[in-house]
Short mmCIF file of C-alpha atoms and ligand atoms in Angstrom, two decimals:
data_model
loop_
_atom_site.label_atom_id
_atom_site.label_comp_id
_atom_site.label_asym_id
_atom_site.label_seq_id
_atom_site.Cartn_x
_atom_site.Cartn_y
_atom_site.Cartn_z
CA MET A 1 -35.81 -65.85 5.23
CA LYS A 2 -33.89 -68.88 4.03
CA LEU A 3 -30.42 -68.61 2.57
CA ILE A 4 -30.12 -69.56 -1.08
CA PHE A 5 -28.00 -72.52 0.02
CA GLU A 6 -30.85 -73.83 2.12
CA LYS A 7 -33.11 -73.77 -0.90
CA SER A 8 -30.76 -76.06 -2.79
CA ILE A 9 -32.25 -79.31 -4.12
CA LYS A 10 -29.86 -81.96 -5.33
CA GLY A 11 -29.79 -82.24 -9.08
CA ARG A 12 -31.86 -79.12 -9.73
CA ASP A 13 -30.40 -76.92 -12.47
CA GLY A 14 -30.73 -73.33 -13.59
CA TYR A 15 -30.46 -74.29 -17.25
CA SER A 16 -29.64 -77.27 -19.46
CA LEU A 17 -27.78 -77.66 -22.70
CA PRO A 18 -28.92 -79.93 -25.56
CA GLN A 19 -27.17 -83.17 -24.67
CA ASP A 20 -26.67 -84.43 -28.19
CA LEU A 21 -24.66 -81.32 -29.18
CA PHE A 22 -22.01 -81.61 -26.53
CA ASN A 23 -19.78 -84.41 -25.46
CA GLU A 24 -19.79 -85.01 -21.78
CA ILE A 25 -16.49 -83.98 -20.26
CA LYS A 26 -15.14 -84.58 -16.83
CA ILE A 27 -14.15 -81.63 -14.67
CA GLU A 28 -10.75 -83.27 -14.10
CA GLU A 29 -10.01 -82.84 -17.81
CA CYS A 30 -10.51 -79.08 -17.61
CA LEU A 31 -9.06 -78.00 -14.30
CA PRO A 32 -5.83 -78.76 -12.43
CA GLU A 33 -6.33 -80.93 -9.39
CA TYR A 34 -5.67 -78.20 -6.83
CA ALA A 35 -8.52 -76.12 -8.25
CA ILE A 36 -11.18 -78.78 -7.77
CA SER A 37 -13.07 -78.70 -4.49
CA LYS A 38 -13.02 -82.07 -2.79
CA ASP A 39 -15.44 -81.54 0.01
CA LYS A 40 -18.47 -79.35 -0.23
CA LYS A 41 -20.29 -78.10 -3.24
CA LEU A 42 -20.13 -74.35 -2.89
CA LEU A 43 -22.96 -73.43 -5.21
CA SER A 44 -26.62 -73.87 -4.57
CA GLU A 45 -28.55 -76.16 -6.93
CA ILE A 46 -31.62 -74.14 -7.76
CA SER A 47 -33.75 -73.28 -10.76
CA GLU A 48 -33.57 -69.99 -12.61
CA VAL A 49 -36.99 -68.81 -11.52
CA ASP A 50 -36.19 -69.52 -7.88
CA VAL A 51 -32.94 -67.57 -8.16
CA VAL A 52 -34.84 -64.59 -9.60
CA ARG A 53 -37.49 -64.78 -6.87
CA HIS A 54 -34.91 -65.16 -4.13
CA PHE A 55 -33.02 -62.03 -5.11
CA THR A 56 -36.14 -60.02 -5.94
CA LYS A 57 -37.45 -60.72 -2.45
CA LEU A 58 -34.11 -59.80 -0.94
CA SER A 59 -34.11 -56.53 -2.87
CA LYS A 60 -37.52 -55.68 -1.44
CA LEU A 61 -36.15 -55.96 2.09
CA ASN A 62 -33.79 -53.12 1.32
CA TYR A 63 -34.53 -49.58 2.40
CA GLY A 64 -33.09 -46.86 0.22
CA LEU A 65 -33.51 -43.24 -0.58
CA ASP A 66 -36.01 -44.09 -3.28
CA ASP A 67 -38.22 -45.71 -0.61
CA GLY A 68 -38.41 -42.84 1.84
CA PHE A 69 -36.81 -40.38 4.23
CA TYR A 70 -33.15 -41.09 5.00
CA PRO A 71 -31.91 -38.33 7.30
CA LEU A 72 -28.47 -39.76 8.07
CA GLY A 73 -26.38 -36.85 9.39
CA SER A 74 -22.97 -36.21 7.79
CA CYS A 75 -23.98 -38.38 4.83
CA THR A 76 -26.12 -36.14 2.58
CA MET A 77 -28.54 -38.85 1.55
CA LYS A 78 -30.41 -36.78 -0.97
CA TYR A 79 -32.39 -37.63 -4.03
CA ASN A 80 -30.26 -38.19 -7.10
CA PRO A 81 -32.11 -37.23 -10.28
CA LYS A 82 -32.58 -40.25 -12.55
CA ILE A 83 -31.74 -38.22 -15.67
CA ASN A 84 -28.10 -38.15 -14.53
CA GLU A 85 -28.00 -41.96 -14.29
CA LYS A 86 -29.45 -42.09 -17.77
CA LEU A 87 -26.75 -39.77 -19.13
CA ALA A 88 -24.02 -41.77 -17.41
CA SER A 89 -25.29 -44.96 -19.05
CA LEU A 90 -25.22 -43.65 -22.63
CA SER A 91 -23.29 -46.21 -24.63
CA ASN A 92 -20.77 -43.65 -25.97
CA PHE A 93 -19.57 -43.18 -22.40
CA VAL A 94 -20.03 -46.71 -21.13
CA TYR A 95 -18.02 -48.26 -23.96
CA ALA A 96 -15.26 -45.63 -24.15
CA HIS A 97 -12.10 -47.63 -23.48
CA PRO A 98 -9.70 -46.11 -20.96
CA LEU A 99 -6.80 -46.90 -23.29
CA ALA A 100 -8.52 -45.41 -26.36
CA PRO A 101 -6.37 -42.89 -28.26
CA GLU A 102 -7.03 -39.37 -26.97
CA GLU A 103 -8.40 -38.11 -30.29
CA THR A 104 -11.20 -40.70 -30.14
CA VAL A 105 -12.39 -39.71 -26.65
CA GLN A 106 -12.23 -35.92 -26.88
CA GLY A 107 -15.78 -35.59 -25.52
CA CYS A 108 -15.01 -37.55 -22.35
CA LEU A 109 -11.81 -35.59 -21.74
CA GLU A 110 -13.65 -32.31 -22.34
CA ILE A 111 -16.19 -33.22 -19.64
CA VAL A 112 -13.45 -33.97 -17.11
CA TYR A 113 -11.65 -30.73 -18.04
CA ASN A 114 -14.81 -28.61 -17.79
CA LEU A 115 -15.82 -30.23 -14.51
CA ASN A 116 -12.41 -29.30 -13.09
CA LYS A 117 -13.09 -25.63 -13.99
CA LEU A 118 -16.62 -25.73 -12.52
CA LEU A 119 -15.46 -27.22 -9.22
CA CYS A 120 -12.70 -24.55 -9.02
CA GLU A 121 -15.36 -21.88 -9.47
CA ILE A 122 -17.69 -23.43 -6.87
CA THR A 123 -14.99 -23.84 -4.21
CA GLY A 124 -12.51 -21.04 -5.00
CA MET A 125 -9.62 -23.38 -5.76
CA ASP A 126 -7.10 -23.25 -8.64
CA GLU A 127 -6.97 -26.84 -9.89
CA TYR A 128 -8.53 -30.23 -9.14
CA THR A 129 -7.53 -33.85 -9.56
CA MET A 130 -10.36 -36.26 -10.28
CA ALA A 131 -8.29 -39.33 -9.37
CA PRO A 132 -9.34 -40.29 -5.81
CA ALA A 133 -12.20 -42.80 -5.70
CA ALA A 134 -13.68 -41.91 -2.30
CA GLY A 135 -13.53 -39.33 0.47
CA ALA A 136 -10.94 -41.17 2.52
CA HIS A 137 -8.87 -41.76 -0.64
CA GLY A 138 -9.07 -38.01 -1.32
CA GLU A 139 -7.89 -37.25 2.19
CA LEU A 140 -4.93 -39.57 1.74
CA THR A 141 -4.13 -37.87 -1.59
CA GLY A 142 -4.44 -34.41 0.01
CA ASN A 143 -2.16 -35.43 2.86
CA LEU A 144 0.41 -36.85 0.43
CA ILE A 145 0.32 -33.55 -1.50
CA MET A 146 0.91 -31.55 1.69
CA ARG A 147 3.71 -33.87 2.74
CA LYS A 148 5.44 -33.58 -0.65
CA TYR A 149 5.09 -29.79 -0.51
CA PHE A 150 6.97 -29.60 2.79
CA VAL A 151 9.56 -32.25 1.89
CA ASP A 152 10.24 -30.32 -1.33
CA ARG A 153 10.98 -27.18 0.69
CA GLY A 154 13.28 -29.05 3.07
CA ASP A 155 10.83 -28.19 5.86
CA LEU A 156 10.08 -31.54 7.49
CA ARG A 157 6.94 -31.38 9.62
CA HIS A 158 5.45 -34.23 11.62
CA LYS A 159 2.16 -33.23 13.23
CA MET A 160 -1.36 -32.76 11.90
CA LEU A 161 -4.03 -30.96 13.92
CA ILE A 162 -7.55 -32.41 13.76
CA PRO A 163 -10.58 -31.20 15.75
CA ASP A 164 -12.41 -33.72 17.94
CA SER A 165 -15.52 -33.14 15.81
CA ALA A 166 -13.77 -34.38 12.65
CA HIS A 167 -14.95 -37.37 10.61
CA GLY A 168 -13.03 -40.48 11.67
CA THR A 169 -11.35 -40.78 8.29
CA ASN A 170 -9.39 -37.53 8.90
CA PRO A 171 -7.10 -38.83 11.64
CA ALA A 172 -6.84 -42.19 9.85
CA SER A 173 -5.67 -40.56 6.59
CA ALA A 174 -3.17 -38.30 8.35
CA ALA A 175 -1.78 -41.27 10.29
CA MET A 176 -1.46 -43.32 7.08
CA CYS A 177 0.73 -40.51 5.75
CA GLY A 178 3.00 -40.90 8.74
CA PHE A 179 1.84 -37.77 10.56
CA GLN A 180 1.33 -37.64 14.29
CA VAL A 181 -2.32 -36.77 14.87
CA VAL A 182 -2.98 -34.07 17.47
CA GLU A 183 -6.56 -33.55 18.59
CA VAL A 184 -7.96 -30.02 18.95
CA LYS A 185 -10.76 -29.77 21.49
CA SER A 186 -14.02 -28.07 20.64
CA ASN A 187 -15.44 -25.30 22.78
CA GLU A 188 -18.96 -25.07 24.23
CA LYS A 189 -20.25 -23.73 20.89
CA GLY A 190 -19.14 -26.91 19.14
CA THR A 191 -16.40 -25.17 17.16
CA VAL A 192 -12.59 -24.97 17.30
CA ASP A 193 -11.21 -23.57 20.56
CA LEU A 194 -8.92 -20.80 19.25
CA LYS A 195 -6.76 -20.63 22.37
CA ILE A 196 -6.02 -24.35 22.25
CA LEU A 197 -5.36 -24.14 18.51
CA ALA A 198 -2.88 -21.29 18.96
CA GLU A 199 -1.04 -23.29 21.63
CA LEU A 200 -0.82 -26.42 19.46
CA MET A 201 0.10 -24.85 16.11
CA ASP A 202 3.86 -24.70 15.71
CA GLU A 203 6.50 -25.01 13.02
CA ASP A 204 6.56 -28.80 13.24
CA THR A 205 2.89 -28.90 12.27
CA VAL A 206 1.72 -29.54 8.71
CA GLY A 207 -1.57 -27.77 9.37
CA LEU A 208 -5.20 -28.31 10.28
CA MET A 209 -7.85 -30.55 8.75
CA LEU A 210 -11.17 -28.79 9.16
CA THR A 211 -14.55 -28.36 7.60
CA ASN A 212 -16.97 -25.45 7.75
CA PRO A 213 -19.84 -25.81 8.52
CA ASN A 214 -18.11 -28.46 10.58
CA THR A 215 -18.94 -32.14 10.74
CA VAL A 216 -21.72 -31.53 13.25
CA GLY A 217 -23.36 -28.94 11.02
CA LEU A 218 -22.18 -25.80 12.82
CA PHE A 219 -20.59 -22.82 11.11
CA ASP A 220 -17.23 -21.99 12.67
CA GLU A 221 -17.26 -18.22 13.10
CA GLY A 222 -13.61 -18.22 14.09
CA ILE A 223 -12.48 -19.18 10.59
CA GLU A 224 -10.56 -15.91 9.97
CA GLU A 225 -8.54 -16.34 13.17
CA ILE A 226 -8.05 -20.04 12.47
CA GLU A 227 -6.65 -19.22 9.04
CA LYS A 228 -4.27 -16.68 10.53
CA ILE A 229 -3.04 -18.99 13.30
CA VAL A 230 -2.27 -21.83 10.85
CA HIS A 231 -0.75 -19.73 8.05
CA ASP A 232 1.34 -17.59 10.40
CA LYS A 233 3.26 -20.72 11.35
CA GLY A 234 3.70 -21.68 7.69
CA GLY A 235 1.06 -24.44 7.92
CA LEU A 236 -1.61 -25.48 5.42
CA LEU A 237 -5.37 -25.56 5.85
CA TYR A 238 -7.20 -28.67 4.67
CA TYR A 239 -10.96 -28.54 4.05
CA ASP A 240 -12.98 -31.72 4.39
CA GLY A 241 -15.75 -30.86 1.95
CA ALA A 242 -17.29 -34.32 1.89
CA ASN A 243 -20.63 -32.69 2.68
CA LEU A 244 -20.59 -29.48 0.67
CA ASN A 245 -24.36 -29.26 0.84
CA ALA A 246 -24.39 -26.22 3.12
CA SER A 247 -21.96 -24.19 1.03
CA LEU A 248 -22.97 -24.25 -2.64
CA GLY A 249 -23.20 -20.69 -3.93
CA ILE A 250 -22.86 -19.33 -0.38
CA ILE A 251 -19.24 -19.68 0.68
CA LYS A 252 -16.08 -20.84 -1.08
CA PRO A 253 -13.49 -22.62 1.07
CA GLY A 254 -10.76 -21.20 -1.18
CA ASP A 255 -11.81 -17.64 -0.26
CA ALA A 256 -11.64 -18.54 3.43
CA GLY A 257 -7.97 -19.44 3.00
CA PHE A 258 -8.12 -23.21 2.61
CA ASP A 259 -5.19 -24.63 0.61
CA VAL A 260 -6.51 -28.14 -0.05
CA VAL A 261 -10.16 -29.18 -0.44
CA HIS A 262 -11.74 -32.57 -0.87
CA LEU A 263 -15.27 -33.06 -2.12
CA ASN A 264 -17.34 -36.23 -2.05
CA LEU A 265 -19.06 -36.07 -5.41
CA HIS A 266 -21.01 -39.12 -4.25
CA LYS A 267 -22.61 -37.14 -1.44
CA THR A 268 -23.45 -33.66 -2.67
CA PHE A 269 -23.24 -34.09 -6.45
CA SER A 270 -25.81 -36.60 -7.61
CA THR A 271 -24.37 -40.06 -7.08
CA PRO A 272 -26.14 -42.59 -4.86
CA HIS A 273 -23.84 -43.88 -2.16
CA GLY A 274 -23.56 -46.38 0.60
CA GLY A 275 -22.84 -50.00 -0.03
CA GLY A 276 -19.42 -49.44 -1.46
CA GLY A 277 -19.35 -47.15 -4.43
CA PRO A 278 -18.40 -46.10 -6.97
CA GLY A 279 -17.53 -42.67 -5.62
CA ALA A 280 -15.20 -39.76 -6.29
CA GLY A 281 -13.28 -37.87 -3.59
CA VAL A 282 -11.78 -35.20 -5.82
CA ILE A 283 -9.08 -32.88 -4.46
CA GLY A 284 -8.73 -29.17 -5.22
CA VAL A 285 -5.61 -27.15 -4.42
CA LYS A 286 -4.30 -23.59 -4.50
CA LYS A 287 -1.69 -22.56 -7.10
CA ASP A 288 1.42 -23.39 -5.04
CA LEU A 289 0.31 -27.01 -4.64
CA ILE A 290 -0.61 -27.72 -8.29
CA PRO A 291 2.79 -29.29 -9.13
CA TYR A 292 2.20 -31.96 -6.46
CA LEU A 293 -1.17 -33.17 -7.79
CA PRO A 294 -1.38 -36.81 -8.89
CA THR A 295 -0.65 -37.65 -12.47
CA PRO A 296 -2.14 -37.47 -15.08
CA ASN A 297 -4.59 -34.61 -15.32
CA VAL A 298 -6.68 -33.57 -18.33
CA ALA A 299 -5.35 -30.46 -20.08
CA PHE A 300 -6.32 -28.47 -23.17
CA ASP A 301 -3.96 -27.51 -25.97
CA PRO A 302 -5.36 -24.30 -27.51
CA GLU A 303 -3.21 -24.62 -30.65
CA ARG A 304 -4.36 -28.10 -31.60
CA LYS A 305 -7.75 -27.45 -29.98
CA LYS A 306 -7.41 -30.85 -28.34
CA TYR A 307 -7.81 -32.23 -24.83
CA TYR A 308 -5.08 -34.56 -23.64
CA LEU A 309 -3.77 -36.40 -20.56
CA LEU A 310 -1.00 -34.29 -19.09
CA ASP A 311 1.85 -35.88 -17.16
CA ALA A 312 1.88 -33.78 -14.00
CA GLY A 313 5.69 -33.64 -13.85
CA GLU A 314 8.44 -34.69 -11.49
CA LYS A 315 7.03 -33.05 -8.35
CA SER A 316 3.77 -34.98 -8.64
CA ILE A 317 2.96 -37.48 -5.89
CA GLY A 318 2.47 -40.00 -8.73
CA MET A 319 -0.59 -42.02 -9.60
CA VAL A 320 -3.26 -42.74 -6.99
CA ARG A 321 -5.75 -44.40 -9.31
CA ALA A 322 -5.68 -45.97 -12.76
CA PHE A 323 -7.03 -44.36 -15.93
CA TRP A 324 -9.82 -41.76 -15.60
CA SER A 325 -10.90 -42.71 -12.09
CA ASN A 326 -14.65 -43.25 -11.61
CA PHE A 327 -15.69 -41.48 -14.78
CA SER A 328 -19.44 -42.18 -14.43
CA VAL A 329 -19.48 -40.25 -11.14
CA LEU A 330 -17.73 -37.29 -12.78
CA LEU A 331 -20.27 -37.39 -15.56
CA LYS A 332 -23.25 -37.33 -13.18
CA THR A 333 -21.67 -34.45 -11.25
CA TYR A 334 -21.14 -32.48 -14.45
CA ALA A 335 -24.73 -33.06 -15.59
CA TRP A 336 -26.11 -32.13 -12.17
CA ILE A 337 -24.12 -28.89 -11.89
CA LEU A 338 -25.14 -27.81 -15.41
CA SER A 339 -28.79 -28.68 -14.85
CA MET A 340 -28.88 -26.77 -11.54
CA GLY A 341 -26.98 -23.67 -12.67
CA PRO A 342 -25.57 -21.15 -10.18
CA ASP A 343 -28.99 -20.19 -8.78
CA GLY A 344 -30.06 -23.82 -8.49
CA LEU A 345 -26.93 -24.71 -6.55
CA PHE A 346 -27.52 -21.82 -4.19
CA ASN A 347 -31.17 -22.83 -3.77
CA ALA A 348 -30.16 -26.40 -2.96
CA SER A 349 -27.90 -25.30 -0.11
CA GLU A 350 -30.32 -22.67 1.11
CA THR A 351 -33.16 -25.20 1.21
CA SER A 352 -31.04 -27.83 2.95
CA ILE A 353 -30.11 -25.28 5.64
CA ILE A 354 -33.72 -24.14 6.07
CA ASN A 355 -34.91 -27.77 6.28
CA ALA A 356 -32.36 -28.63 8.99
CA ASN A 357 -33.24 -25.53 11.02
CA TYR A 358 -36.94 -26.29 10.64
CA VAL A 359 -36.46 -29.79 12.06
CA LEU A 360 -34.27 -28.38 14.85
CA ALA A 361 -36.87 -25.77 15.80
CA LYS A 362 -39.66 -28.37 15.86
CA LEU A 363 -37.69 -31.00 17.77
CA LYS A 364 -35.88 -28.96 20.37
CA LYS A 365 -38.71 -29.01 22.89
CA TYR A 366 -38.55 -32.82 22.90
CA TYR A 367 -34.89 -33.50 22.19
CA LYS A 368 -32.44 -31.02 23.68
CA PRO A 369 -30.10 -29.55 21.06
CA ALA A 370 -26.43 -30.36 21.62
CA TYR A 371 -25.76 -26.67 20.94
CA ASP A 372 -28.43 -24.02 21.20
CA ARG A 373 -27.77 -22.13 17.98
CA TYR A 374 -28.73 -22.12 14.34
CA CYS A 375 -27.29 -25.01 12.37
CA GLY A 376 -26.04 -25.48 8.83
CA HIS A 377 -27.34 -28.31 6.66
CA GLU A 378 -27.77 -30.70 9.61
CA CYS A 379 -28.79 -30.39 13.23
CA THR A 380 -27.58 -32.18 16.35
CA VAL A 381 -30.07 -32.93 19.09
CA THR A 382 -29.78 -35.38 21.98
CA GLY A 383 -31.83 -38.11 23.58
CA ARG A 384 -30.27 -37.58 27.01
CA GLU A 385 -33.58 -36.55 28.67
CA TYR A 386 -34.83 -40.11 28.20
CA LYS A 387 -31.97 -41.86 29.97
CA LYS A 388 -33.88 -41.54 33.21
CA TYR A 389 -36.60 -43.77 31.73
CA GLY A 390 -34.00 -46.38 30.79
CA VAL A 391 -34.10 -45.41 27.12
CA LYS A 392 -30.96 -44.82 25.11
CA THR A 393 -30.62 -42.93 21.85
CA LEU A 394 -30.00 -46.29 20.20
CA ASP A 395 -33.49 -47.40 21.30
CA ILE A 396 -35.03 -44.24 19.84
CA ALA A 397 -33.27 -44.92 16.53
CA LYS A 398 -34.50 -48.53 16.47
CA ARG A 399 -38.06 -47.40 17.18
CA ILE A 400 -37.97 -44.98 14.21
CA MET A 401 -37.60 -48.05 11.99
CA ASP A 402 -40.94 -49.35 13.23
CA TYR A 403 -42.53 -46.27 11.69
CA GLY A 404 -40.98 -47.08 8.32
CA MET A 405 -38.20 -44.53 8.26
CA HIS A 406 -34.43 -44.76 8.28
CA PRO A 407 -33.02 -43.42 11.56
CA PRO A 408 -30.65 -40.45 11.65
CA THR A 409 -26.97 -40.76 12.59
CA ILE A 410 -26.57 -41.46 16.31
CA TYR A 411 -23.70 -41.13 18.79
CA PHE A 412 -21.83 -38.75 16.52
CA PRO A 413 -20.40 -36.43 17.63
CA HIS A 414 -19.55 -38.03 20.94
CA PHE A 415 -17.37 -35.64 22.86
CA GLU A 416 -18.71 -34.94 26.30
CA PRO A 417 -19.91 -32.82 28.03
CA TYR A 418 -21.46 -30.94 25.12
CA ALA A 419 -22.47 -33.86 23.04
CA GLU A 420 -23.70 -37.18 24.40
CA GLU A 421 -26.55 -39.45 23.28
CA THR A 422 -26.57 -37.39 20.07
CA ILE A 423 -28.93 -37.66 17.13
CA MET A 424 -27.74 -35.93 13.97
CA VAL A 425 -30.42 -35.17 11.40
CA GLU A 426 -29.58 -34.13 7.85
CA PRO A 427 -32.84 -33.78 5.94
CA THR A 428 -31.23 -32.39 2.72
CA GLU A 429 -32.99 -30.16 0.22
CA SER A 430 -34.89 -33.06 -1.38
CA GLU A 431 -37.58 -33.38 1.27
CA SER A 432 -40.93 -31.62 1.35
CA LYS A 433 -42.38 -29.85 4.37
CA GLU A 434 -44.93 -32.68 4.64
CA MET A 435 -42.16 -35.27 4.93
CA LEU A 436 -40.31 -33.22 7.55
CA ASP A 437 -43.54 -32.84 9.52
CA LYS A 438 -44.12 -36.58 9.34
CA PHE A 439 -40.63 -37.22 10.72
CA VAL A 440 -41.12 -34.67 13.50
CA ASP A 441 -44.47 -36.24 14.42
CA ILE A 442 -42.85 -39.66 14.67
CA MET A 443 -40.09 -38.26 16.87
CA ILE A 444 -42.62 -36.59 19.16
CA LYS A 445 -44.65 -39.77 19.38
CA ILE A 446 -41.50 -41.71 20.31
CA SER A 447 -40.60 -39.17 23.00
CA ASP A 448 -44.01 -39.83 24.50
CA GLU A 449 -43.57 -43.60 24.26
CA ALA A 450 -40.19 -43.27 26.01
CA LYS A 451 -41.93 -41.85 29.04
CA THR A 452 -45.01 -44.05 29.11
CA ASN A 453 -43.85 -47.34 27.66
CA PRO A 454 -40.06 -47.45 27.54
CA GLU A 455 -40.01 -51.19 26.84
CA LEU A 456 -41.53 -50.53 23.46
CA LEU A 457 -38.33 -48.72 22.60
CA THR A 458 -35.79 -50.94 24.30
CA THR A 459 -37.13 -53.97 22.42
CA ALA A 460 -37.58 -52.18 19.06
CA PRO A 461 -37.69 -52.66 16.16
CA HIS A 462 -40.82 -54.81 16.07
CA ASN A 463 -41.97 -54.43 12.46
CA THR A 464 -38.78 -55.18 10.54
CA PRO A 465 -37.82 -58.54 8.97
CA ILE A 466 -34.79 -58.72 11.27
CA ARG A 467 -35.21 -57.53 14.84
CA ARG A 468 -32.47 -56.00 16.93
CA THR A 469 -29.07 -57.14 15.73
CA ASN A 470 -25.89 -57.59 17.66
CA ASP A 471 -23.93 -54.53 16.57
CA ALA A 472 -20.49 -55.79 17.50
CA LEU A 473 -20.74 -59.39 16.31
CA ALA A 474 -20.10 -58.72 12.63
CA VAL A 475 -16.74 -57.20 13.48
CA LYS A 476 -15.76 -59.89 15.93
CA ARG A 477 -16.99 -62.90 13.97
CA ALA A 478 -16.52 -62.43 10.26
CA ILE A 479 -18.60 -64.80 8.12
CA LEU A 480 -16.30 -66.13 5.47
CA THR A 481 -17.87 -69.45 4.56
CA TYR A 482 -21.29 -70.98 4.30
CA ASP A 483 -20.52 -73.12 7.35
CA ASP A 484 -19.69 -70.01 9.41
CA GLU A 485 -23.00 -68.56 8.38
CA LEU A 486 -25.06 -71.58 9.34
CA LYS A 487 -23.28 -71.96 12.66
CA LEU A 488 -23.88 -68.34 13.52
CA LYS A 489 -27.50 -68.47 12.49
CA ASP A 490 -27.96 -71.42 14.81
CA GLU A 491 -26.19 -69.74 17.68
CA LEU A 492 -28.10 -66.53 17.36
CA ASN A 493 -31.44 -68.15 16.99
CA TYR A 494 -32.58 -65.27 14.79
CA GLN A 495 -35.70 -63.53 15.93
CA GLU A 496 -36.94 -63.21 12.41
CA LYS A 497 -40.51 -62.43 11.66
CA ASP A 498 -42.15 -64.88 9.33
CA ILE A 499 -42.31 -62.99 6.10
CA ASN A 500 -43.66 -65.81 3.97
CA PHE A 501 -40.73 -66.90 1.96
C1 LIG B 1 -18.34 -39.37 4.30
C2 LIG B 1 -17.31 -38.50 4.84
C3 LIG B 1 -15.94 -38.80 4.63
C4 LIG B 1 -15.45 -40.09 4.00
O1 LIG B 1 -15.88 -40.30 2.70
P1 LIG B 1 -15.86 -41.78 2.07
O2 LIG B 1 -16.25 -41.58 0.65
O3 LIG B 1 -16.84 -42.57 2.85
O4 LIG B 1 -14.47 -42.31 2.20
C5 LIG B 1 -15.01 -37.90 5.10
N1 LIG B 1 -15.37 -36.78 5.76
C6 LIG B 1 -16.68 -36.48 5.99
C7 LIG B 1 -17.01 -35.21 6.71
C8 LIG B 1 -17.68 -37.33 5.54
O5 LIG B 1 -18.94 -37.04 5.81
#
């Protein structure tokens, strides 16, 4: 497919103005000299209809959740009901100004206030902040809250324990807060090794960042002991609830002793994600940590019967995000929770767990499970049996694309010896048995191809507009200008299929 710049034709315009109504003016009369480009014209000269066609075609090359199965583990790519998008685009919400006087936006504030209460109920926490705009931002906020808590008590602690199965953002967030990250090894069951944890946890340690079911979809049965080990040394337990899809209506992290919880509303709670947002990585805390929450928070004054923005006070870590954060995400979450109700939330998690275990049971003859046990909302299998045919898990993932599906997460987790060449499948509750069967059939077919015709896999994908890409190049050679792009395209000699553009 051609770039829009390559479609440029000199003198072609998207629109024209009636010449007799406007005096011609020179660009030099409108802009200072430094702002006028002297060399290349940066914009393509192209007609309106060609612009529309160009971008419509591009949009059709995209694969999203509304196209088909998207079983990306640790991502909860589930269907987001369209009614919630509709509610979030009602003009009363869209046009509410963040600086509007409180009495004119009582409805918006009420929603944020009520959502706070609902999330407390769902997770067993005492108070939430809606400020963080993503999971990693929530983690940073949670770490800042924990740091302030200890500094306030004159108890300076420097280390943060993080299991090797944790999402990569966990150690990054802790390090950004100035903590020294200490890795806790997993045992052969894929969960926290209690002996190692007990050895590492001391009075210089802030606590442990954990999730349960953990990031590879396994329920950590040692959670009671873990809680005791961390709290006995005065530490705090942080719950990475980015993927809460296995827990709704089943377990509450607050009841298991977690002090700080972050949720990715854009994963579990009805907001499409990927591609950069908007999201919401809200943080819930237990009573003792409420004073440290970011400011402001929405409160209710029973006397005036009014909602208002409450300054969180002098112990607060301050502001982490302007205004009401990503309000549309909060709105969709609120609508989704209310439309599901307590039973619906439970059903969603129950179905997502059953779906993952169904896939695991069907696949395990062909792809060895990383851990031979029941899973939570996602299952981890491996492609290591196929290495002897010269096929890597990456090749299996690429081949899935030929069958018109998005591949699962691969190479996560990656701690050997228990987990190598991993494939992590999170089907979510949205998918029907027929769709799961279709996926399983494709996987079985690919396992057969790996043995009989490995080259079909190592050269896959064959049916996609762009064939196998160089995974590392984008990081090493950022494309910042049109010239960079052309040069790279030349160098790579793209193996594009002719798709009639
Ligand atoms: C997605 C995810 C995160 C990070 O969330 P972002 O919104 O991408 O910053 C953190 N932890 C886990 C377990 C996740 O799955």
